[in-house]
PDB file of C-alpha atoms in Angstrom:
ATOM      1  CA  MET A 737     -98.637   3.327 -65.543  1.00  0.00           C
ATOM      2  CA  SER A 738     -99.502   3.956 -62.454  1.00  0.00           C
ATOM      3  CA  PHE A 739     -96.482   6.369 -61.388  1.00  0.00           C
ATOM      4  CA  PHE A 740     -98.392   9.116 -62.421  1.00  0.00           C
ATOM      5  CA  LEU A 741    -101.802   8.047 -61.150  1.00  0.00           C
ATOM      6  CA  ASN A 742    -100.591   7.181 -57.587  1.00  0.00           C
ATOM      7  CA  SER A 743    -103.218   7.552 -55.088  1.00  0.00           C
ATOM      8  CA  LEU A 744    -100.671   6.824 -51.832  1.00  0.00           C
ATOM      9  CA  ARG A 745     -99.249  10.099 -52.393  1.00  0.00           C
ATOM     10  CA  GLY A 746    -102.301  12.206 -52.556  1.00  0.00           C
ATOM     11  CA  ASN A 747    -103.083  14.778 -55.294  1.00  0.00           C
ATOM     12  CA  GLN A 748    -100.004  14.923 -58.177  1.00  0.00           C
ATOM     13  CA  GLU A 749    -100.420  17.014 -61.168  1.00  0.00           C
ATOM     14  CA  VAL A 750     -99.886  14.943 -64.416  1.00  0.00           C
ATOM     15  CA  SER A 751     -96.553  16.369 -66.290  1.00  0.00           C
ATOM     16  CA  GLN A 752     -95.819  15.801 -70.115  1.00  0.00           C
ATOM     17  CA  GLU A 753     -92.883  14.579 -69.237  1.00  0.00           C
ATOM     18  CA  LYS A 754     -94.538  11.843 -66.911  1.00  0.00           C
ATOM     19  CA  LEU A 755     -96.666  11.693 -69.904  1.00  0.00           C
ATOM     20  CA  ASP A 756     -93.621  10.893 -72.267  1.00  0.00           C
ATOM     21  CA  VAL A 757     -92.001   7.781 -69.634  1.00  0.00           C
ATOM     22  CA  ALA A 758     -95.335   6.475 -69.679  1.00  0.00           C
ATOM     23  CA  GLY A 759     -95.848   6.533 -73.303  1.00  0.00           C
ATOM     24  CA  VAL A 760     -92.384   4.746 -73.815  1.00  0.00           C
ATOM     25  CA  GLN A 761     -93.667   2.598 -71.397  1.00  0.00           C
ATOM     26  CA  PHE A 762     -96.597   1.555 -72.718  1.00  0.00           C
ATOM     27  CA  ASP A 763     -95.102   1.375 -76.512  1.00  0.00           C
ATOM     28  CA  ALA A 764     -92.397  -1.124 -75.094  1.00  0.00           C
ATOM     29  CA  MET A 765     -95.031  -3.177 -73.383  1.00  0.00           C
ATOM     30  CA  CYS A 766     -97.069  -3.181 -76.776  1.00  0.00           C
ATOM     31  CA  SER A 767     -94.595  -4.095 -78.894  1.00  0.00           C
ATOM     32  CA  THR A 768     -93.421  -6.858 -76.654  1.00  0.00           C
ATOM     33  CA  PHE A 769     -97.130  -8.315 -76.465  1.00  0.00           C
ATOM     34  CA  ASN A 770     -97.201  -8.195 -80.066  1.00  0.00           C
ATOM     35  CA  ASN A 771     -94.182  -9.839 -80.748  1.00  0.00           C
ATOM     36  CA  ILE A 772     -95.151 -12.629 -78.066  1.00  0.00           C
ATOM     37  CA  LEU A 773     -98.798 -13.037 -79.632  1.00  0.00           C
ATOM     38  CA  SER A 774     -97.636 -12.961 -83.162  1.00  0.00           C
ATOM     39  CA  THR A 775     -94.691 -15.779 -82.170  1.00  0.00           C
ATOM     40  CA  CYS A 776     -96.618 -18.093 -80.540  1.00  0.00           C
ATOM     41  CA  LEU A 777     -99.909 -18.429 -82.456  1.00  0.00           C
ATOM     42  CA  GLU A 778     -97.051 -18.456 -85.725  1.00  0.00           C
ATOM     43  CA  LYS A 779     -95.716 -21.834 -83.528  1.00  0.00           C
ATOM     44  CA  CYS A 780     -98.665 -22.993 -82.157  1.00  0.00           C
ATOM     45  CA  ILE A 781    -102.044 -22.804 -84.287  1.00  0.00           C
ATOM     46  CA  PRO A 782    -102.081 -24.827 -87.349  1.00  0.00           C
ATOM     47  CA  HIS A 783    -102.271 -22.518 -90.739  1.00  0.00           C
ATOM     48  CA  GLU A 784    -104.438 -25.358 -92.764  1.00  0.00           C
ATOM     49  CA  GLY A 785    -107.810 -23.909 -91.189  1.00  0.00           C
ATOM     50  CA  PHE A 786    -109.485 -24.063 -87.864  1.00  0.00           C
ATOM     51  CA  GLY A 787    -111.963 -27.070 -87.543  1.00  0.00           C
ATOM     52  CA  GLU A 788    -112.937 -25.746 -83.947  1.00  0.00           C
ATOM     53  CA  PRO A 789    -114.092 -22.859 -82.723  1.00  0.00           C
ATOM     54  CA  ASP A 790    -112.355 -23.208 -79.724  1.00  0.00           C
ATOM     55  CA  LEU A 791    -108.316 -24.341 -79.345  1.00  0.00           C
ATOM     56  CA  THR A 792    -107.486 -28.075 -78.394  1.00  0.00           C
ATOM     57  CA  LYS A 793    -105.695 -28.935 -75.469  1.00  0.00           C
ATOM     58  CA  GLY A 794    -102.398 -29.270 -77.218  1.00  0.00           C
ATOM     59  CA  GLU A 795    -102.740 -25.649 -78.602  1.00  0.00           C
ATOM     60  CA  GLN A 796    -103.361 -24.205 -75.095  1.00  0.00           C
ATOM     61  CA  CYS A 797    -100.628 -26.032 -73.401  1.00  0.00           C
ATOM     62  CA  CYS A 798     -98.467 -24.858 -76.636  1.00  0.00           C
ATOM     63  CA  ILE A 799     -99.347 -21.429 -76.019  1.00  0.00           C
ATOM     64  CA  ASP A 800     -98.669 -21.418 -72.391  1.00  0.00           C
ATOM     65  CA  ARG A 801     -94.869 -22.897 -72.857  1.00  0.00           C
ATOM     66  CA  CYS A 802     -94.325 -20.346 -75.428  1.00  0.00           C
ATOM     67  CA  VAL A 803     -95.717 -17.515 -73.688  1.00  0.00           C
ATOM     68  CA  ALA A 804     -93.813 -18.199 -70.619  1.00  0.00           C
ATOM     69  CA  LYS A 805     -90.822 -18.601 -72.506  1.00  0.00           C
ATOM     70  CA  MET A 806     -91.217 -15.375 -73.968  1.00  0.00           C
ATOM     71  CA  HIS A 807     -91.676 -13.859 -70.999  1.00  0.00           C
ATOM     72  CA  TYR A 808     -88.810 -15.010 -69.246  1.00  0.00           C
ATOM     73  CA  SER A 809     -86.194 -14.512 -71.852  1.00  0.00           C
ATOM     74  CA  ASN A 810     -87.708 -11.021 -72.472  1.00  0.00           C
ATOM     75  CA  ARG A 811     -87.064 -10.566 -68.670  1.00  0.00           C
ATOM     76  CA  LEU A 812     -83.612 -12.316 -68.989  1.00  0.00           C
ATOM     77  CA  ILE A 813     -82.594 -10.046 -71.515  1.00  0.00           C
ATOM     78  CA  GLY A 814     -84.057  -6.688 -69.703  1.00  0.00           C
ATOM     79  CA  GLY A 815     -81.877  -7.301 -66.749  1.00  0.00           C
ATOM     80  CA  PHE A 816     -78.650  -7.717 -69.017  1.00  0.00           C
ATOM     81  CA  VAL A 817     -79.186  -4.849 -70.676  1.00  0.00           C
ATOM     82  CA  GLN A 818     -79.978  -3.244 -67.431  1.00  0.00           C
ATOM     83  CA  THR A 819     -76.665  -4.536 -65.684  1.00  0.00           C
ATOM     84  CA  ARG A 820     -74.415  -2.756 -69.138  1.00  0.00           C
ATOM     85  CA  GLY A 821     -75.848   0.502 -68.288  1.00  0.00           C
ATOM     86  CA  PHE A 822     -78.708   0.903 -70.839  1.00  0.00           C
ATOM     87  CA  GLY A 823     -81.448   1.501 -68.258  1.00  0.00           C
ATOM     88  CA  PRO A 824     -83.775   4.075 -68.800  1.00  0.00           C
ATOM     89  CA  GLU A 825     -81.625   7.017 -67.113  1.00  0.00           C
ATOM     90  CA  ASN A 826     -79.151   6.687 -70.002  1.00  0.00           C
ATOM     91  CA  GLN A 827     -82.010   6.207 -72.980  1.00  0.00           C
ATOM     92  CA  LEU A 828     -84.952   8.354 -71.779  1.00  0.00           C
ATOM     93  CA  ARG A 829     -83.637  12.506 -71.880  1.00  0.00           C
ATOM     94  CA  HIS A 830     -86.817  13.052 -69.287  1.00  0.00           C
ATOM     95  CA  TYR A 831     -85.741  10.203 -66.886  1.00  0.00           C
ATOM     96  CA  SER A 832     -83.159  12.097 -64.711  1.00  0.00           C
ATOM     97  CA  ARG A 833     -85.398  15.009 -64.635  1.00  0.00           C
ATOM     98  CA  PHE A 834     -88.232  12.903 -63.305  1.00  0.00           C
ATOM     99  CA  VAL A 835     -86.232  11.131 -60.597  1.00  0.00           C
ATOM    100  CA  ALA A 836     -85.060  14.236 -59.214  1.00  0.00           C
ATOM    101  CA  LYS A 837     -88.434  15.836 -59.064  1.00  0.00           C
ATOM    102  CA  GLU A 838     -89.774  12.399 -57.561  1.00  0.00           C
ATOM    103  CA  LYS A 839     -87.161  12.559 -54.457  1.00  0.00           C
ATOM    104  CA  VAL A 840     -87.882  16.538 -54.099  1.00  0.00           C
ATOM    105  CA  ASP A 841     -91.415  15.550 -53.863  1.00  0.00           C
ATOM    106  CA  ASP A 842     -91.410  12.156 -51.816  1.00  0.00           C
ATOM    107  CA  PRO A 843     -92.441  13.286 -48.523  1.00  0.00           C
ATOM    108  CA  LYS A 844     -90.341  10.601 -46.801  1.00  0.00           C
ATOM    109  CA  ASN A 845     -86.922  12.732 -47.426  1.00  0.00           C
TER     110      ASN A 845
END
């Protein structure tokens, strides 16, 4: 969400459009994190009670592999979806106005 708190560009105002985009991004990341958490816990942690307060070495390795696989597949699917034209410019109604405003405000142009 640092795009609306970017200190390199000086003072920027926080608009509702930027907050809307940040909200969508936050919801997507939160959903992805919760999905990874529930899937990996279900797969790697035994259901018959907890005998130890810490994870065992096997549980730690299982969770590490599970999270790595989920993260990789999420990136792979996200890239595929973007190549098919399902990027933010098509799905988020405020995105095109945000990009146009950023190009106008960019001091490099």
